[in-house]
Short mmCIF file of C-alpha atoms in Angstrom, two decimals:
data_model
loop_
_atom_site.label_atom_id
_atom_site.label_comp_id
_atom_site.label_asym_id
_atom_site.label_seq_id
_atom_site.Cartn_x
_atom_site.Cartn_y
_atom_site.Cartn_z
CA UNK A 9 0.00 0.00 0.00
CA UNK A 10 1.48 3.37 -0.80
CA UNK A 11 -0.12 6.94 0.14
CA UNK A 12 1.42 9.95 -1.35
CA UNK A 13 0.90 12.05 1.58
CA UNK A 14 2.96 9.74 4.29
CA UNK A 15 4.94 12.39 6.30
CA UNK A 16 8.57 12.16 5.69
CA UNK A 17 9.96 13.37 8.76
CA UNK A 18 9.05 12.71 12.23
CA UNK A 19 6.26 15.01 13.51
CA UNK A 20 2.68 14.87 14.83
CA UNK A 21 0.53 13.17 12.91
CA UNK A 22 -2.02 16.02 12.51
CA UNK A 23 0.21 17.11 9.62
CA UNK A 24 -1.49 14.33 7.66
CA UNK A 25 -4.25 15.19 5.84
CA UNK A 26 -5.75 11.65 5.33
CA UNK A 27 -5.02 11.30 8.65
CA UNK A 28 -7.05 13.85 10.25
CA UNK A 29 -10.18 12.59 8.21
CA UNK A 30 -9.35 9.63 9.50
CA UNK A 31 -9.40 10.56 13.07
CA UNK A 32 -12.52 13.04 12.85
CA UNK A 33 -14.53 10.14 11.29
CA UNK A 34 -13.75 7.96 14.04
CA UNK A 35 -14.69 10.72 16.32
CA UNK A 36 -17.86 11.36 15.13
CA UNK A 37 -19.32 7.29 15.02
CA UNK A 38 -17.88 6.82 17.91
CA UNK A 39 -19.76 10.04 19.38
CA UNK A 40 -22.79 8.90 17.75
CA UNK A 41 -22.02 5.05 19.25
CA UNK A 42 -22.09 6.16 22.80
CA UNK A 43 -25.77 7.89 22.29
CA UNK A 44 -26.51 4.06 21.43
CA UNK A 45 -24.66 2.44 24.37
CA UNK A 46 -27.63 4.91 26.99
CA UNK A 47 -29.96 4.40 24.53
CA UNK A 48 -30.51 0.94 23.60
CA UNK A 49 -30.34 -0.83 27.26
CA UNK A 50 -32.89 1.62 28.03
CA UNK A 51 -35.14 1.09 25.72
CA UNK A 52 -34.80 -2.94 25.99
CA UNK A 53 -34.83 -2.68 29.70
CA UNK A 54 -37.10 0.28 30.38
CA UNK A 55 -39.70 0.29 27.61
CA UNK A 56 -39.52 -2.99 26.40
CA UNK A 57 -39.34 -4.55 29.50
CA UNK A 58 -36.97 -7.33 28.19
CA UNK A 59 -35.81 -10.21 30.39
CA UNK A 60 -32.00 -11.51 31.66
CA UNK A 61 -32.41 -13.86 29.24
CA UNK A 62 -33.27 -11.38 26.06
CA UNK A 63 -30.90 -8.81 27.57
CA UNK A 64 -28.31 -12.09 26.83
CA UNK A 65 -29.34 -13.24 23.53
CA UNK A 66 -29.26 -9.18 22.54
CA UNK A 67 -25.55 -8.78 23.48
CA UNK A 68 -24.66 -12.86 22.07
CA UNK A 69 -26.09 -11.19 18.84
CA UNK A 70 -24.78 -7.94 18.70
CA UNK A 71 -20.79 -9.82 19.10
CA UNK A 72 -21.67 -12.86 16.83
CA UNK A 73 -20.40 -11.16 13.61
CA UNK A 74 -17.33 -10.75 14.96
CA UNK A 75 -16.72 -14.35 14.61
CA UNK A 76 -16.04 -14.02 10.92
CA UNK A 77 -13.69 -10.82 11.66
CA UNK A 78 -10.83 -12.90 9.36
CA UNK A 79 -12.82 -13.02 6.74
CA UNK A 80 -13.13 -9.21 6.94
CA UNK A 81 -9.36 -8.97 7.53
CA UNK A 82 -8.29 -11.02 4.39
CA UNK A 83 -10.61 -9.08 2.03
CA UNK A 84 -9.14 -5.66 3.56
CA UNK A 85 -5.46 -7.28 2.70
CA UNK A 86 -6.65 -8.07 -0.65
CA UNK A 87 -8.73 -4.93 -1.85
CA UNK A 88 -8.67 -1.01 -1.02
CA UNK A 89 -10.16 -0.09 2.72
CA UNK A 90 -11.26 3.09 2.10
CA UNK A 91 -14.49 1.76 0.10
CA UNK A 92 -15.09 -0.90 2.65
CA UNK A 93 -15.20 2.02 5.32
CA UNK A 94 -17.97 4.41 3.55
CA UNK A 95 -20.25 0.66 2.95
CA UNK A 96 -20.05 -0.03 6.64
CA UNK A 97 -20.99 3.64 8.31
CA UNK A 98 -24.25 3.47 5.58
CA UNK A 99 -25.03 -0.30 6.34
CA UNK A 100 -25.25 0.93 10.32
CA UNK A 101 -27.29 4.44 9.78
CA UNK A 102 -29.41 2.38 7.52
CA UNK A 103 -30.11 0.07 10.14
CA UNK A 104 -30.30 2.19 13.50
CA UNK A 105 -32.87 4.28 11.27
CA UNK A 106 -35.30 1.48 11.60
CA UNK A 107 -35.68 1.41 15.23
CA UNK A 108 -37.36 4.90 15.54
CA UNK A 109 -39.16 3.82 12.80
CA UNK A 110 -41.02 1.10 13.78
CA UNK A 111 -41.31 2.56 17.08
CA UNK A 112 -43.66 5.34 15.54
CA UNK A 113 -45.51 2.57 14.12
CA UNK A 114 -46.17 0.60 17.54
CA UNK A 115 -43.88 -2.13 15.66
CA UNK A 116 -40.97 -1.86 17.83
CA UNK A 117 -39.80 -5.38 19.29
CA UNK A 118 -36.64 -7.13 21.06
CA UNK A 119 -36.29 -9.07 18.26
CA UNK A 120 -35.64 -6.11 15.55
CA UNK A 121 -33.70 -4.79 18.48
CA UNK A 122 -31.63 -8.25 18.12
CA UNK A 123 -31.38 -7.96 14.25
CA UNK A 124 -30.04 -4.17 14.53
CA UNK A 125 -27.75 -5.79 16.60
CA UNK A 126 -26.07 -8.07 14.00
CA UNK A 127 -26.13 -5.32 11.52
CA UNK A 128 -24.15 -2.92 13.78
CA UNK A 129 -21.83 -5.56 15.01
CA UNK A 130 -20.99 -6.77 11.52
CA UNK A 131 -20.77 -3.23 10.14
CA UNK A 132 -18.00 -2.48 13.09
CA UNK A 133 -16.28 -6.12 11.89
CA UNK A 134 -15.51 -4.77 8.36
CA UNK A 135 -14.95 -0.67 10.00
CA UNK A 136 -12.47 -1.92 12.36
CA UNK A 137 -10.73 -4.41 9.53
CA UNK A 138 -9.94 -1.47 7.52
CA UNK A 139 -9.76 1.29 9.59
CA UNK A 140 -6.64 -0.03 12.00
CA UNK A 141 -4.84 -1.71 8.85
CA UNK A 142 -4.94 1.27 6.92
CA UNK A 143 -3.79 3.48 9.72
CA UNK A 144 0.32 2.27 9.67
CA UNK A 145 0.08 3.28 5.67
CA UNK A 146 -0.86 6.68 6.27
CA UNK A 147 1.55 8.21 8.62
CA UNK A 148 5.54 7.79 9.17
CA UNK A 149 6.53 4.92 11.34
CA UNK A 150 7.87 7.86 14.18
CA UNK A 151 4.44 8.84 14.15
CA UNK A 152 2.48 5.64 14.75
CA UNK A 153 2.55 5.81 18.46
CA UNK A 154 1.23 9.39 18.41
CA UNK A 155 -1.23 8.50 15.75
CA UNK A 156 -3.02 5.94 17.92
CA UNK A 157 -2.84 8.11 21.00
CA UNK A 158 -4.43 11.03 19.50
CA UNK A 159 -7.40 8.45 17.62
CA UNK A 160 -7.54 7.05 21.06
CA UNK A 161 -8.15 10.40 22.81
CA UNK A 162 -10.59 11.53 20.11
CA UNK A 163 -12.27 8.20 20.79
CA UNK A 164 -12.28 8.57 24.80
CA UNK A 165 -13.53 12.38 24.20
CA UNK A 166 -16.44 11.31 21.77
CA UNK A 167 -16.98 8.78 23.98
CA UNK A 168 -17.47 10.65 26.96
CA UNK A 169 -19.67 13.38 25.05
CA UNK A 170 -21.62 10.80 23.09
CA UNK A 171 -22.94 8.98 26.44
CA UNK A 172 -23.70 12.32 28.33
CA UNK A 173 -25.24 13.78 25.21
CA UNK A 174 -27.20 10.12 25.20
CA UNK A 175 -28.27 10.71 28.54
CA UNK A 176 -29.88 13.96 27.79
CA UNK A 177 -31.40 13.18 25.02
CA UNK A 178 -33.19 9.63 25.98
CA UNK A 179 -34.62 11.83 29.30
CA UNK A 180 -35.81 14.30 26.59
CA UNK A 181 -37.34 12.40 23.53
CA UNK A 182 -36.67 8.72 24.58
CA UNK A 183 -34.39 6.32 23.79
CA UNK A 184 -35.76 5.43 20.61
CA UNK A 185 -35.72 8.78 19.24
CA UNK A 186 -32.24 9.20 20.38
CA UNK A 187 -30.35 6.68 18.12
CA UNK A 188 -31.54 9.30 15.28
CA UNK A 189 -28.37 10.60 16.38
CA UNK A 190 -26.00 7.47 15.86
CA UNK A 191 -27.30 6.76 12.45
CA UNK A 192 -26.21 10.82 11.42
CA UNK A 193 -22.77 10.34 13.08
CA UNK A 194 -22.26 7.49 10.57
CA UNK A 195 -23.59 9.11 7.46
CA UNK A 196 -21.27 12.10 8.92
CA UNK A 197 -18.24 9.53 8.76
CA UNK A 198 -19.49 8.41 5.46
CA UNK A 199 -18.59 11.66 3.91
CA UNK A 200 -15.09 12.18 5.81
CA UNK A 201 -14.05 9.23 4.31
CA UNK A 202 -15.54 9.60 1.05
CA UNK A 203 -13.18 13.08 1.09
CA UNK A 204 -10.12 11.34 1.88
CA UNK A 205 -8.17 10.97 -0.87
CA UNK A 206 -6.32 8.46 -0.83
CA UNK A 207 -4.54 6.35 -3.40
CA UNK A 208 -4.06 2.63 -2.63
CA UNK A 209 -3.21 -0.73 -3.80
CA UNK A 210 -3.58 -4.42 -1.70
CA UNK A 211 -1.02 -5.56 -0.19
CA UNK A 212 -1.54 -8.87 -0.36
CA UNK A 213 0.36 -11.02 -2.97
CA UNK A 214 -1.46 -10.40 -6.53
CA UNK A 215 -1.44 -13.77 -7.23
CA UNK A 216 -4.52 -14.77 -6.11
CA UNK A 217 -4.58 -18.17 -3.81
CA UNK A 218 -8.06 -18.17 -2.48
CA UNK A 219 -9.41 -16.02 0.57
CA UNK A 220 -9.14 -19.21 2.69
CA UNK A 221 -5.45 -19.69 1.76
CA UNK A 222 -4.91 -15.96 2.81
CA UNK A 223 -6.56 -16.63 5.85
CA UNK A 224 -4.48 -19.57 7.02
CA UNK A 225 -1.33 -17.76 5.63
CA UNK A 226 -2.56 -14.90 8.21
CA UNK A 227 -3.47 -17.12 11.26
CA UNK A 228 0.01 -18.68 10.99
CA UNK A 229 1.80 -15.43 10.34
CA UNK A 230 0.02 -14.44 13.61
CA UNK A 231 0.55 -17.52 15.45
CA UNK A 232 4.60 -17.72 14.62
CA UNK A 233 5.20 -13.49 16.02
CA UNK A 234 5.64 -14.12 19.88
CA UNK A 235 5.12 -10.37 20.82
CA UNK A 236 1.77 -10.20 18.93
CA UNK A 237 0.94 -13.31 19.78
CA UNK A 238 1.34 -13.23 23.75
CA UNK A 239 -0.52 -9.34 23.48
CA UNK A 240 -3.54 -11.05 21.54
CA UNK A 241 -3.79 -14.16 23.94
CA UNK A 242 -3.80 -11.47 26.52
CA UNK A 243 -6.38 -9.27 25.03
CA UNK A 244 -8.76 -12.23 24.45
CA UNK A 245 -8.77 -13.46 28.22
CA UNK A 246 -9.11 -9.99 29.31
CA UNK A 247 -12.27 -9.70 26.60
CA UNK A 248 -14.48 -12.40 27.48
CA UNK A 249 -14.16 -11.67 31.55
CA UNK A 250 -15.14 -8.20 30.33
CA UNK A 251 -17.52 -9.69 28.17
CA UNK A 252 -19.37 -11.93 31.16
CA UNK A 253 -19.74 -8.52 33.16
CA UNK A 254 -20.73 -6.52 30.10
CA UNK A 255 -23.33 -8.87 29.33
CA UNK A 256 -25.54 -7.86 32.51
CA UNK A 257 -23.59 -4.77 33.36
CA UNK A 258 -25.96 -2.12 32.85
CA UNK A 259 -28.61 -4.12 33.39
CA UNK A 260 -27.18 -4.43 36.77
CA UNK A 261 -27.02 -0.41 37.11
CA UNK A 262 -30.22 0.18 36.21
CA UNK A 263 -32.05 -2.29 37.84
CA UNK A 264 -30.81 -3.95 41.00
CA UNK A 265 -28.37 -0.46 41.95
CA UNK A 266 -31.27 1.88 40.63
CA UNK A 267 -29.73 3.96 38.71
CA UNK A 268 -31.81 6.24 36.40
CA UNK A 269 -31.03 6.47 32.82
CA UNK A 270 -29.35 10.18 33.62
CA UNK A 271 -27.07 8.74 36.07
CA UNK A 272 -26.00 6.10 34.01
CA UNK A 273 -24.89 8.35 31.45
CA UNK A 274 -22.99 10.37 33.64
CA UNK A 275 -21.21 7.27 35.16
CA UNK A 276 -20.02 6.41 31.95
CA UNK A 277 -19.10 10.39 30.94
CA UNK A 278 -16.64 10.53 34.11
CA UNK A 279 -15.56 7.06 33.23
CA UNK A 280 -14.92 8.25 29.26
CA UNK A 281 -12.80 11.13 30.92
CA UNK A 282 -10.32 8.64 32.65
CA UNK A 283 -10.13 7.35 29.08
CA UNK A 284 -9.32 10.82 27.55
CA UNK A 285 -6.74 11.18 29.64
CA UNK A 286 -4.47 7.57 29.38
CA UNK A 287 -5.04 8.25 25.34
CA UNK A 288 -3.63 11.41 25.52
CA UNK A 289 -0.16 10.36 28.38
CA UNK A 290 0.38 7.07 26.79
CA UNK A 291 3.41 8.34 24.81
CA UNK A 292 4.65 10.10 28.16
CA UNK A 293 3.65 7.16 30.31
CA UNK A 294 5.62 4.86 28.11
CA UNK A 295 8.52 6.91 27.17
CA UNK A 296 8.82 6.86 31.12
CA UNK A 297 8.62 3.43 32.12
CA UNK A 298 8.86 1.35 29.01
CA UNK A 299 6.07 -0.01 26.54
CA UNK A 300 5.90 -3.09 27.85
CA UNK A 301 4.90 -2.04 31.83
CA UNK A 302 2.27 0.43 30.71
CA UNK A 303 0.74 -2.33 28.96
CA UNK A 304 0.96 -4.70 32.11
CA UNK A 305 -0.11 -2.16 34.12
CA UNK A 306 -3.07 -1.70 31.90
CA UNK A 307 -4.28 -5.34 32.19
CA UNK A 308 -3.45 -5.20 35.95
CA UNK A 309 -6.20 -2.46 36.62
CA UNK A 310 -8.99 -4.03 35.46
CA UNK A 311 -9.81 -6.77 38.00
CA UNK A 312 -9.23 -4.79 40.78
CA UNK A 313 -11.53 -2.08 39.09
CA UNK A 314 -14.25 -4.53 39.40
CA UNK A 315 -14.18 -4.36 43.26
CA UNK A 316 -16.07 -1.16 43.90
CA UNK A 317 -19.00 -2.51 41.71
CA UNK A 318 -19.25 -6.08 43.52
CA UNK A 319 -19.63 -4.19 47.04
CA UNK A 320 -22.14 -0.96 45.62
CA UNK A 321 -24.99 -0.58 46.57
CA UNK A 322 -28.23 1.87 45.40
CA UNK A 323 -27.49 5.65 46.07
CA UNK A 324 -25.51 8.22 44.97
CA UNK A 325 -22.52 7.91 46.91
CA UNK A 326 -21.97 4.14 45.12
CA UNK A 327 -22.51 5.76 41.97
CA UNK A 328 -19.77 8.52 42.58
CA UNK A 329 -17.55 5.60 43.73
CA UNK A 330 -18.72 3.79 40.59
CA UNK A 331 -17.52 6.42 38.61
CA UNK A 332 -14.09 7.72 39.94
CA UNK A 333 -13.08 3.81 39.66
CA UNK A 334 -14.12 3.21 36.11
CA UNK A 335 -12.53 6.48 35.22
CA UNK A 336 -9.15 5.13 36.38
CA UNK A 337 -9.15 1.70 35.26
CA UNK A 338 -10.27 3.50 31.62
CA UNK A 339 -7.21 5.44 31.86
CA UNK A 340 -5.19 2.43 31.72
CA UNK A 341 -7.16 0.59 29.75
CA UNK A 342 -6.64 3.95 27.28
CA UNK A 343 -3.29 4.06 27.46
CA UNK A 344 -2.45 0.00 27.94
CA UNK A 345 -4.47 -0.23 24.46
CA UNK A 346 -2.95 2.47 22.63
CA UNK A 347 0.46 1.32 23.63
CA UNK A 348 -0.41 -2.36 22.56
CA UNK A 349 -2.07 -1.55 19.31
CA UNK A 350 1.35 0.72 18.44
CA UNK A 351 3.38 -1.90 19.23
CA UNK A 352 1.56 -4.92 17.12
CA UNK A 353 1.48 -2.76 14.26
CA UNK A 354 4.92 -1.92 14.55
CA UNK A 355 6.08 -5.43 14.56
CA UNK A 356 3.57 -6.45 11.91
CA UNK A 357 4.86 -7.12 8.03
CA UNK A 358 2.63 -4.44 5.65
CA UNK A 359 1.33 -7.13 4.19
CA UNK A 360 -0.42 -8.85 7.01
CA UNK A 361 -1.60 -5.80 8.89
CA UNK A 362 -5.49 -6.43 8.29
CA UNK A 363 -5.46 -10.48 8.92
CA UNK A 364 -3.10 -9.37 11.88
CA UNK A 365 -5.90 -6.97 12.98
CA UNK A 366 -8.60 -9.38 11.94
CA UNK A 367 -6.85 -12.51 13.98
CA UNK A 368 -7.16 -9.85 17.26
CA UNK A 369 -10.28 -9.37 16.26
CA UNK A 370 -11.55 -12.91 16.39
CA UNK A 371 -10.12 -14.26 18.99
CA UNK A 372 -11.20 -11.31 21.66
CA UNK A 373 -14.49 -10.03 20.01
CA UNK A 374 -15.13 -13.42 18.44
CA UNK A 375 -15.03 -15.05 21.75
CA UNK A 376 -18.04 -12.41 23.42
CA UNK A 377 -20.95 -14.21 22.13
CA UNK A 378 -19.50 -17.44 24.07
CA UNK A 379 -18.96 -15.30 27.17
CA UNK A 380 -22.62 -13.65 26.83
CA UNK A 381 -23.68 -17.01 26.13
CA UNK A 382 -21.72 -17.94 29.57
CA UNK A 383 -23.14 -15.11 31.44
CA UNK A 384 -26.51 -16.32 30.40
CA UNK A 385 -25.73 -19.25 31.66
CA UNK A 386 -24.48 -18.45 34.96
CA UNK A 387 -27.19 -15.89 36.26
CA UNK A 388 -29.56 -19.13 35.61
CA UNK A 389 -27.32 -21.23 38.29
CA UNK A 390 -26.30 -17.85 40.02
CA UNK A 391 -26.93 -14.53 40.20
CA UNK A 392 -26.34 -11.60 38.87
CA UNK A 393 -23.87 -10.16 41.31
CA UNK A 394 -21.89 -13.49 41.10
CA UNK A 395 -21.98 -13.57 37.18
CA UNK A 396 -20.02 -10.17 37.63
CA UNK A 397 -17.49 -11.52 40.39
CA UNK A 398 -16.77 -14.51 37.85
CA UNK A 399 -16.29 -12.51 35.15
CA UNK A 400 -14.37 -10.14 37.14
CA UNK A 401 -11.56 -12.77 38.52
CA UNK A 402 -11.28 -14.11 34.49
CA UNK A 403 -9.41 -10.81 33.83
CA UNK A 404 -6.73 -12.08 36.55
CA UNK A 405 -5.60 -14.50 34.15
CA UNK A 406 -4.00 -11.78 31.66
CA UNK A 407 -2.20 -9.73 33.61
CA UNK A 408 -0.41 -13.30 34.83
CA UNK A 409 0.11 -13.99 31.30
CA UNK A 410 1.90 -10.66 30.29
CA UNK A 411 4.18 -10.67 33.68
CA UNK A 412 5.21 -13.83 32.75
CA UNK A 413 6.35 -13.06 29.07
CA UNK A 414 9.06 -10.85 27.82
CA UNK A 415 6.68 -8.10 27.23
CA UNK A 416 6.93 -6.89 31.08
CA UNK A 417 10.48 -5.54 30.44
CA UNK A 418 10.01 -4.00 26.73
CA UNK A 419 11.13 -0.73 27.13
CA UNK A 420 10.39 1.21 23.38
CA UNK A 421 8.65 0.27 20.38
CA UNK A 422 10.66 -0.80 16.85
CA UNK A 423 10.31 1.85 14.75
CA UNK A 424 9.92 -0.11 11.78
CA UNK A 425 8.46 -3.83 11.46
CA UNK A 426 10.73 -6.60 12.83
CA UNK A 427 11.92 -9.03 9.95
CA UNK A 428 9.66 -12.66 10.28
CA UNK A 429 13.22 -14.27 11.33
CA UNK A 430 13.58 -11.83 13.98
CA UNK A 431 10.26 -11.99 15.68
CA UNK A 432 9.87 -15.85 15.43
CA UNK A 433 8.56 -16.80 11.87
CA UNK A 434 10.70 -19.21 9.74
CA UNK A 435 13.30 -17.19 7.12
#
């Protein structure tokens, strides 16, 4: 892939002009994405009264596309991303569209709710694919780090804004109303990628093999590069123990700590704030004491984060606690990601950067639907509050994983991508 606008020198990022449309499209869905993540529990829970069980088949549906994430990831190795990014923000405004909808209508049901669900999750497959692969091709390798830190921050800030904005608007024209405003957000990001110009070619071999062949090719690339290897088998523990809590964690706000759809929102505002702030020191924080430890410490947080939330109770003073602690272990989380994400990419060959992505993908997103499944599962035996305590002593098992590889004492990122030979694969 080639881009004639790559910055030749070391620099910010923000000099790039594909770049920055890059970035402000990402802000903007994700903006309009947190309206959606106050808006849609609330109108499953609140309106359409749905059960554990629904609220578990909604979130097993709304991850199950991201089983076939490598299929996503070969095709963006094979073919331009930039086209693939425009079809997937119009695929998910075409669908949220039909929720308000059908809700004028009297129509609305959990089970469009459930097909929205697969629409947006398999739009965000073939977004994500694209939009992380392309990202190494468009700015210098100095700048990478910087790059994700600033797309991070963006995404924390939009974040942040989207759920308090979601707040205020489900209080003031209801929740199904208020994904009006996701579906804009992606036609918005339609149009800043449809203006970035940018010339590009696969790089995947031209000789064509089959899509399976380039799959396997990518899963054994993957599987042969110890450093992205250990961070993925990392990342996909630490997923589906988020995923088990996830599954009944705003459910659990809302209805057994009573928490209105306002305070919800703001929970999740303070907690995007945390996240504003990791994006924006992760350079600092790892120029400071090495890649590698900010990215432990990262996966460290987040089981201990889940302590506040297994002892809260109703009442405002839980919910303040609530949100000071998910604002600090989203700092991390902020800056342990960004840091990770630079570093895979770094070490990645061009060529594999979307199976690479799509590989991550798969193996932590692909494995929620299990771990919804799971949680399903467990609040039948259990209940709720123990569903959360199980899901949060899974994320233990990561942080063991990263203190016990090499990664714990990484100190700086390659600034270009490490030879196969050199990072494990055969010469």
């Amino acid at each position: 892939m080639t881009v004639t606008d790559r910055a030749p020198q070391r620099g910010t990022a923000w000099t790039v002009p594909a770049y920055r449309c890059l970035l402000s499209s990402e802000a903007v869905s994700l903006s309009g994405s947190a309206v959606s993540t106050v808006a849609l529990p609330a109108l499953a829970v609140l309106q359409l009264r749905a059960s554990t069980t629904e609220v578990a088949v909604l979130a097993f549906l709304g991850q199950l596309p991201n089983a076939f994430a490598l299929w996503a990831g070969a095709l963006s190795d094979r073919h331009p991303k930039r086209p693939r990014l425009i079809a997937s923000d119009l695929a998910a405004a075409g669908a949220l569209v039909t929720i308000p909808a059908s809700a004028l209508a009297g129509a609305l049901t959990v089970g469009q709710l459930c097909a929205v669900a697969v629409v947006l999750g398999a739009a965000k497959v073939v977004h994500d694919a694209a939009a992380i692969s392309l990202l190494p091709a468009l700015v210098h390798p100095d700048q990478l780090h910087d790059a994700n830190a600033k797309i991070g921050a963006a995404s924390s800030v939009a974040d942040s804004a989207g759920t308090n904005a979601g707040a205020a608007l489900v209080s003031a024209v209801g929740p199904a109303r208020s994904v009006l405003a996701d579906a804009l957000s992606f036609l918005v990001s339609a149009i800043l990628i449809w203006r970035m110009r940018v010339p590009e070619t696969a790089t995947a071999p031209r000789a064509r093999t089959g899509l399976v062949r380039d799959i396997a090719d990518g899963v054994r690339y993957v599987a042969r590069q110890p450093t992205i290897r250990t961070v993925i088998a990392a990342l996909s523990t630490l997923s589906f123990g988020l995923a088990v809590m996830n599954t009944y964690w705003a459910y659990y706000l809302l209805n057994r700590l009573g928490a209105s759809p306002s305070a919800f929102g703001v929970i999740m505002g303070i907690g995007g704030a945390g996240g504003v702030a990791g994006a924006l020191l992760a350079p600092r924080i790892a120029a400071r004491i090495g890649i590698g430890p900010t990215i432990v410490v990262g996966f460290a947080v987040s089981p201990v984060a889940q302590v506040p939330l297994l002892c809260a109770g109703p009442g405002m003073r839980w919910q303040s606690v609530l949100a000071v602690t998910l604002a600090v272990q989203l700092f991390w989380a902020t800056a342990s990601g960004t840091s990770q994400r630079s570093l895979r990419q770094a070490v990645c060959d061009p060529a594999f950067q979307g199976r690479m992505q799509s590989a991550s993908t798969t193996l932590t997103a692909g494995a929620r639907p299990l771990a919804a499944a799971t949680a399903g599962a467990l609040v039948l035996l259990l209940d709720v509050r123990a569903t959360l305590a199980v899901g949060a002593l899974l994320q233990v098992v990561p942080a063991v994983l990263l203190l016990a590889s090499p990664i714990r004492a990484l100190r700086t990122i390659p600034a270009r991508a490490v030879p196969p030979a050199r990072e494990g694969a055969p010469p």
